[in-house]
Short mmCIF file of C-alpha atoms in Angstrom, two decimals:
data_model
loop_
_atom_site.label_atom_id
_atom_site.label_comp_id
_atom_site.label_asym_id
_atom_site.label_seq_id
_atom_site.Cartn_x
_atom_site.Cartn_y
_atom_site.Cartn_z
CA MET O 204 -23.95 7.06 -54.58
CA THR O 205 -21.91 5.75 -51.90
CA ALA O 206 -23.39 3.27 -49.52
CA THR O 207 -23.44 5.56 -46.57
CA GLU O 208 -25.72 7.78 -48.95
CA ARG O 209 -27.81 4.72 -49.89
CA ARG O 210 -28.64 4.16 -46.32
CA GLU O 211 -29.33 7.35 -45.33
CA ARG O 212 -31.48 7.69 -48.45
CA GLN O 213 -33.05 4.38 -47.44
CA ARG O 214 -33.24 5.36 -43.69
CA ALA O 215 -35.40 8.35 -44.79
CA GLU O 216 -37.59 6.27 -47.25
CA ARG O 217 -38.72 4.00 -44.51
CA HIS O 218 -39.52 7.21 -42.17
CA GLN O 219 -41.58 8.15 -44.66
CA LEU O 220 -43.16 5.26 -45.25
CA ILE O 221 -44.10 5.01 -41.24
CA ILE O 222 -45.64 8.11 -41.36
CA THR O 223 -47.66 7.90 -44.43
CA ALA O 224 -48.91 4.29 -42.79
CA ALA O 225 -49.83 6.12 -39.87
CA ARG O 226 -51.83 8.58 -41.43
CA GLU O 227 -53.57 6.34 -43.88
CA LEU O 228 -54.13 4.06 -41.00
CA ALA O 229 -55.59 6.90 -38.86
CA GLU O 230 -57.95 8.42 -41.43
CA ALA O 231 -58.98 4.67 -42.66
CA GLU O 232 -59.76 3.61 -38.93
CA GLY O 233 -59.26 6.40 -36.55
CA TRP O 234 -55.93 6.88 -34.27
CA ASP O 235 -56.96 4.43 -31.81
CA ALA O 236 -56.67 1.86 -34.51
CA VAL O 237 -52.94 2.93 -34.74
CA THR O 238 -50.71 0.83 -32.79
CA THR O 239 -47.28 -0.48 -33.54
CA ARG O 240 -48.28 -4.01 -34.38
CA LYS O 241 -50.89 -2.61 -37.05
CA LEU O 242 -48.43 -0.24 -38.18
CA ALA O 243 -45.27 -2.83 -38.06
CA ASP O 244 -47.60 -5.10 -40.29
CA LYS O 245 -48.49 -2.17 -42.67
CA VAL O 246 -44.92 -1.20 -43.47
CA GLU O 247 -44.35 -4.83 -43.34
CA TYR O 248 -41.05 -3.78 -41.13
CA SER O 249 -40.68 -5.22 -37.56
CA GLN O 250 -41.70 -2.88 -34.50
CA PRO O 251 -38.32 -2.71 -33.69
CA VAL O 252 -37.35 -0.72 -36.83
CA LEU O 253 -40.43 1.51 -36.18
CA TYR O 254 -38.77 1.89 -32.66
CA GLY O 255 -35.55 2.65 -34.80
CA HIS O 256 -37.06 5.93 -36.28
CA PHE O 257 -39.61 6.99 -33.70
CA ALA O 258 -39.65 7.18 -29.80
CA ASN O 259 -42.88 5.87 -29.40
CA MET O 260 -46.36 6.32 -30.93
CA GLU O 261 -46.86 9.63 -29.83
CA ALA O 262 -43.96 10.70 -32.06
CA ILE O 263 -45.57 9.31 -35.24
CA ARG O 264 -48.44 11.27 -34.62
CA ASP O 265 -46.33 14.22 -33.57
CA ALA O 266 -44.69 13.40 -37.53
CA VAL O 267 -47.92 13.08 -39.22
CA ALA O 268 -49.00 16.39 -37.37
CA ILE O 269 -45.99 18.42 -38.68
CA GLU O 270 -46.45 17.06 -42.47
CA GLY O 271 -50.29 18.08 -42.34
CA ILE O 272 -49.44 21.19 -41.00
CA ALA O 273 -47.08 21.55 -43.95
CA GLU O 274 -49.63 20.61 -46.20
CA MET O 275 -52.25 22.55 -44.24
CA ALA O 276 -49.79 25.76 -45.32
CA GLU O 277 -49.19 25.25 -48.73
CA GLN O 278 -52.79 25.24 -49.31
CA LEU O 279 -53.56 28.29 -47.08
CA ARG O 280 -50.52 29.85 -49.04
CA GLU O 281 -51.85 28.66 -52.67
CA ALA O 282 -55.80 30.21 -51.58
CA ARG O 283 -54.38 33.31 -50.56
CA LEU O 284 -52.69 33.85 -53.44
CA ALA O 285 -55.30 33.01 -55.88
CA VAL O 286 -57.44 36.02 -55.13
CA PRO O 287 -57.09 40.01 -54.63
CA GLU O 288 -55.79 40.86 -51.34
CA SER O 289 -59.54 41.79 -50.85
CA GLU O 290 -60.28 38.61 -50.17
CA ALA O 291 -57.39 36.73 -48.80
CA VAL O 292 -59.32 36.05 -45.14
CA ARG O 293 -62.18 34.37 -47.03
CA ALA O 294 -59.79 32.52 -49.01
CA ILE O 295 -57.55 31.20 -46.17
CA CYS O 296 -60.75 30.68 -44.48
CA THR O 297 -62.14 28.06 -47.29
CA ALA O 298 -58.86 26.23 -47.44
CA TYR O 299 -58.44 25.70 -43.43
CA LEU O 300 -62.12 24.32 -43.17
CA ALA O 301 -61.53 22.53 -46.72
CA PHE O 302 -58.19 21.04 -45.16
CA ALA O 303 -60.11 20.03 -41.86
CA ALA O 304 -62.93 18.07 -43.51
CA ALA O 305 -61.10 16.31 -46.20
CA HIS O 306 -58.12 15.16 -43.43
CA PRO O 307 -60.12 14.50 -40.10
CA ALA O 308 -57.33 12.47 -38.53
CA ALA O 309 -54.21 14.46 -39.48
CA TYR O 310 -56.31 17.70 -38.66
CA GLN O 311 -57.11 15.53 -35.26
CA ALA O 312 -53.39 14.86 -34.55
CA MET O 313 -52.60 18.52 -35.27
CA PHE O 314 -54.76 20.06 -33.29
CA SER O 315 -56.57 17.95 -31.12
CA LEU O 316 -54.36 15.03 -29.64
CA PRO O 317 -52.05 15.66 -27.17
CA THR O 318 -48.32 16.39 -28.87
CA GLN O 319 -45.00 16.99 -27.76
CA VAL O 320 -44.62 19.56 -30.64
CA LYS O 321 -43.57 22.87 -29.63
CA TRP O 322 -45.94 25.86 -30.55
CA ALA O 323 -45.43 29.89 -29.97
CA HIS O 324 -41.94 29.11 -29.03
CA ALA O 325 -38.30 29.11 -29.66
CA GLU O 326 -38.67 25.25 -31.15
CA THR O 327 -41.30 25.56 -33.25
CA PRO O 328 -41.17 23.92 -36.20
CA ALA O 329 -40.99 25.72 -39.61
CA PRO O 330 -44.37 24.17 -40.93
CA LEU O 331 -46.17 25.67 -37.99
CA ARG O 332 -44.55 28.68 -38.31
CA ALA O 333 -45.03 28.74 -41.93
CA ALA O 334 -49.16 27.76 -41.40
CA PHE O 335 -49.44 30.54 -39.13
CA GLY O 336 -47.82 33.29 -41.13
CA GLU O 337 -50.24 32.20 -43.95
CA ILE O 338 -52.74 33.34 -41.40
CA VAL O 339 -51.15 36.71 -41.10
CA SER O 340 -50.47 37.44 -44.16
CA ALA O 341 -54.20 37.63 -45.15
CA PHE O 342 -54.14 40.31 -43.05
CA GLY O 343 -51.45 41.85 -44.48
CA THR O 344 -47.77 42.44 -42.57
CA TYR O 345 -46.69 41.09 -40.04
CA ASN O 346 -47.22 42.80 -37.14
CA GLU O 347 -48.61 42.47 -33.16
CA GLN O 348 -52.65 43.45 -34.45
CA ASN O 349 -52.67 41.08 -37.51
CA ALA O 350 -50.97 38.15 -35.53
CA ALA O 351 -53.60 38.50 -33.00
CA LEU O 352 -56.11 38.75 -35.55
CA ALA O 353 -54.58 35.51 -37.21
CA GLU O 354 -54.78 33.78 -33.36
CA LEU O 355 -58.66 34.76 -33.29
CA ILE O 356 -59.72 33.74 -36.70
CA TRP O 357 -57.71 30.53 -35.93
CA GLY O 358 -59.36 29.92 -32.64
CA SER O 359 -62.85 30.67 -34.89
CA LEU O 360 -61.88 28.03 -37.68
CA HIS O 361 -60.56 25.42 -35.77
CA GLY O 362 -63.60 25.81 -33.50
CA MET O 363 -66.20 25.64 -36.64
CA ALA O 364 -64.27 22.51 -38.14
CA VAL O 365 -64.23 20.46 -34.73
CA LEU O 366 -68.28 21.26 -34.24
CA LEU O 367 -68.90 20.56 -38.11
CA ARG O 368 -66.95 17.25 -37.71
CA SER O 369 -69.60 16.35 -34.94
CA GLY O 370 -72.56 17.27 -36.22
CA ARG O 371 -73.02 20.12 -33.50
CA ILE O 372 -73.61 22.51 -36.15
CA PRO O 373 -75.02 22.43 -39.22
CA GLN O 374 -73.07 22.42 -42.50
CA ASP O 375 -75.95 23.74 -44.63
CA VAL O 376 -75.74 27.09 -43.42
CA GLN O 377 -71.32 26.69 -43.38
CA GLU O 378 -71.78 29.50 -46.33
CA GLN O 379 -73.76 32.22 -44.26
CA ARG O 380 -71.77 31.51 -41.24
CA LEU O 381 -68.09 31.91 -43.04
CA ASP O 382 -69.47 35.15 -44.20
CA LEU O 383 -70.55 36.36 -41.14
CA LEU O 384 -66.50 35.29 -39.85
CA VAL O 385 -65.26 37.06 -42.33
CA ALA O 386 -67.11 40.37 -41.96
CA LEU O 387 -66.33 40.34 -38.34
CA PHE O 388 -62.50 40.12 -38.74
CA ALA O 389 -62.75 42.36 -41.89
CA ASN O 390 -64.28 45.23 -39.82
CA ALA O 391 -61.59 44.84 -37.24
CA PRO O 392 -59.83 48.18 -36.60
CA ALA O 393 -56.07 48.25 -37.82
#
């Protein structure tokens, strides 16, 4: 390994360390607690090192969002492939809500906080396209109708995730709510 390759590898490792530390802090204490000072202390690098990797805290939060979306895409894919095609919609719904519940700060960065990440755009990062593609795949091959169904069910799932997290809808009837949502989308015209 050349010195240049070693420096590049170390830089990539520091970059990932910053993302991981920000995510851990946010999950433990909330995004308001994630400051450059706390983050620098946690990763044991100076604040200028952080700024050598990211322009600002928003860029760090965006990196956490993209990483979270990549993880969610993989979980959606695993859930969809683990069941018969007829159960794919229910599987991705369940996986989506489970991810949102298990990773509330990452989910917040992904879908609730301000972001510079481009959605539904030529510059949309690959993990975002993959996650949306998994939702579309639950309805079948990609076409305009299945993409619209994916957008609608994603919006419904996001609403459920946020309302559940805030305690505005009860957790104890979640399975019945999910049954109704899946039934509504399973009966959508083809």
